[in-house]
mmCIF file of C-alpha atoms in Angstrom:
data_model
loop_
_atom_site.group_PDB
_atom_site.id
_atom_site.type_symbol
_atom_site.label_atom_id
_atom_site.label_comp_id
_atom_site.label_asym_id
_atom_site.label_seq_id
_atom_site.Cartn_x
_atom_site.Cartn_y
_atom_site.Cartn_z
ATOM 1 C CA ASP E 9 113.251 12.141 93.388
ATOM 2 C CA LEU E 10 111.318 15.305 94.314
ATOM 3 C CA LEU E 11 110.160 13.905 97.692
ATOM 4 C CA LYS E 12 113.708 14.476 98.903
ATOM 5 C CA VAL E 13 113.298 18.277 98.642
ATOM 6 C CA LEU E 14 109.823 18.438 100.286
ATOM 7 C CA ASN E 15 109.849 20.234 103.546
ATOM 8 C CA LYS E 16 113.480 21.179 103.289
ATOM 9 C CA GLU E 17 114.069 24.915 103.665
ATOM 10 C CA GLU E 18 117.060 24.969 101.291
ATOM 11 C CA PHE E 19 115.892 25.689 97.765
ATOM 12 C CA SER E 20 112.217 26.069 98.769
ATOM 13 C CA ASP E 21 110.448 29.189 97.542
ATOM 14 C CA ILE E 22 107.155 28.991 99.423
ATOM 15 C CA THR E 23 106.375 28.266 103.085
ATOM 16 C CA LEU E 24 103.041 26.819 104.018
ATOM 17 C CA VAL E 25 101.961 27.536 107.563
ATOM 18 C CA ILE E 26 99.482 25.333 109.353
ATOM 19 C CA GLY E 27 98.934 26.310 112.955
ATOM 20 C CA ASP E 28 102.391 26.709 114.470
ATOM 21 C CA LYS E 29 104.111 24.410 111.964
ATOM 22 C CA LYS E 30 105.731 25.200 108.665
ATOM 23 C CA ILE E 31 106.163 23.120 105.525
ATOM 24 C CA TYR E 32 108.736 24.226 102.964
ATOM 25 C CA ALA E 33 107.617 23.671 99.373
ATOM 26 C CA HIS E 34 108.155 24.706 95.738
ATOM 27 C CA LYS E 35 105.808 26.802 93.685
ATOM 28 C CA VAL E 36 106.603 24.963 90.455
ATOM 29 C CA VAL E 37 105.580 21.635 91.960
ATOM 30 C CA LEU E 38 102.488 22.931 93.683
ATOM 31 C CA SER E 39 101.285 24.868 90.650
ATOM 32 C CA SER E 40 101.877 22.007 88.237
ATOM 33 C CA ARG E 41 99.941 19.542 90.420
ATOM 34 C CA SER E 42 97.144 21.800 91.741
ATOM 35 C CA SER E 43 94.845 24.232 89.991
ATOM 36 C CA PHE E 44 94.279 25.903 93.317
ATOM 37 C CA PHE E 45 98.001 26.711 93.718
ATOM 38 C CA GLU E 46 98.374 27.527 90.009
ATOM 39 C CA ALA E 47 95.645 30.170 90.347
ATOM 40 C CA MET E 48 97.171 31.501 93.532
ATOM 41 C CA PHE E 49 100.686 31.820 92.113
ATOM 42 C CA SER E 50 99.497 33.139 88.775
ATOM 43 C CA HIS E 51 97.680 36.108 90.309
ATOM 44 C CA GLU E 52 98.538 38.882 92.720
ATOM 45 C CA TYR E 53 97.900 37.019 95.974
ATOM 46 C CA LYS E 54 99.611 38.934 98.755
ATOM 47 C CA GLU E 55 100.420 35.736 100.666
ATOM 48 C CA ALA E 56 102.088 34.026 97.686
ATOM 49 C CA ASN E 57 104.148 37.088 96.979
ATOM 50 C CA ASN E 58 105.372 37.238 100.575
ATOM 51 C CA GLY E 59 106.636 33.649 100.293
ATOM 52 C CA GLU E 60 104.343 32.397 102.991
ATOM 53 C CA ILE E 61 100.790 31.052 102.862
ATOM 54 C CA THR E 62 98.695 30.272 105.977
ATOM 55 C CA LEU E 63 96.314 27.375 105.523
ATOM 56 C CA GLU E 64 93.385 26.798 107.825
ATOM 57 C CA ASP E 65 90.849 23.961 108.293
ATOM 58 C CA ILE E 66 93.277 21.238 107.606
ATOM 59 C CA SER E 67 95.654 19.283 109.869
ATOM 60 C CA TYR E 68 99.424 19.492 109.327
ATOM 61 C CA GLU E 69 99.672 15.763 109.083
ATOM 62 C CA LEU E 70 96.946 15.357 106.448
ATOM 63 C CA PHE E 71 98.352 18.214 104.326
ATOM 64 C CA LEU E 72 101.828 16.756 104.484
ATOM 65 C CA ILE E 73 100.404 13.417 103.134
ATOM 66 C CA LEU E 74 98.767 15.421 100.312
ATOM 67 C CA LEU E 75 102.039 17.114 99.522
ATOM 68 C CA GLU E 76 103.904 13.818 99.550
ATOM 69 C CA TYR E 77 101.493 12.545 96.930
ATOM 70 C CA MET E 78 101.923 15.737 94.856
ATOM 71 C CA TYR E 79 105.676 15.371 94.936
ATOM 72 C CA SER E 80 105.904 11.571 94.398
ATOM 73 C CA ASP E 81 102.626 10.214 92.954
ATOM 74 C CA GLN E 82 102.608 7.818 95.845
ATOM 75 C CA ILE E 83 100.641 7.932 99.061
ATOM 76 C CA SER E 84 101.057 6.064 102.326
ATOM 77 C CA ILE E 85 98.064 6.157 104.580
ATOM 78 C CA ASN E 86 97.872 4.234 107.882
ATOM 79 C CA LEU E 87 95.791 4.665 110.982
ATOM 80 C CA LYS E 88 98.688 6.315 112.834
ATOM 81 C CA ASN E 89 98.946 9.243 110.468
ATOM 82 C CA MET E 90 95.112 9.639 110.181
ATOM 83 C CA PHE E 91 94.419 10.292 113.855
#
């Protein structure tokens, strides 16, 4: 169950920074599920090579929901996590 390792610092190899919050993730999962991340990790992006990527224009809560889907193929949306 890959969802168990999402946002756990141990064994993560990439940190996503949104505002003042961090999400610990895995390049192999992100690149296999997203062409955006595949392109980023396949080329010489400074941020990716530093092990930390800053994301803007998205909320922490919404991006974490997206990652949960990427890791599990399941999504749980309710009014509480949307506002």
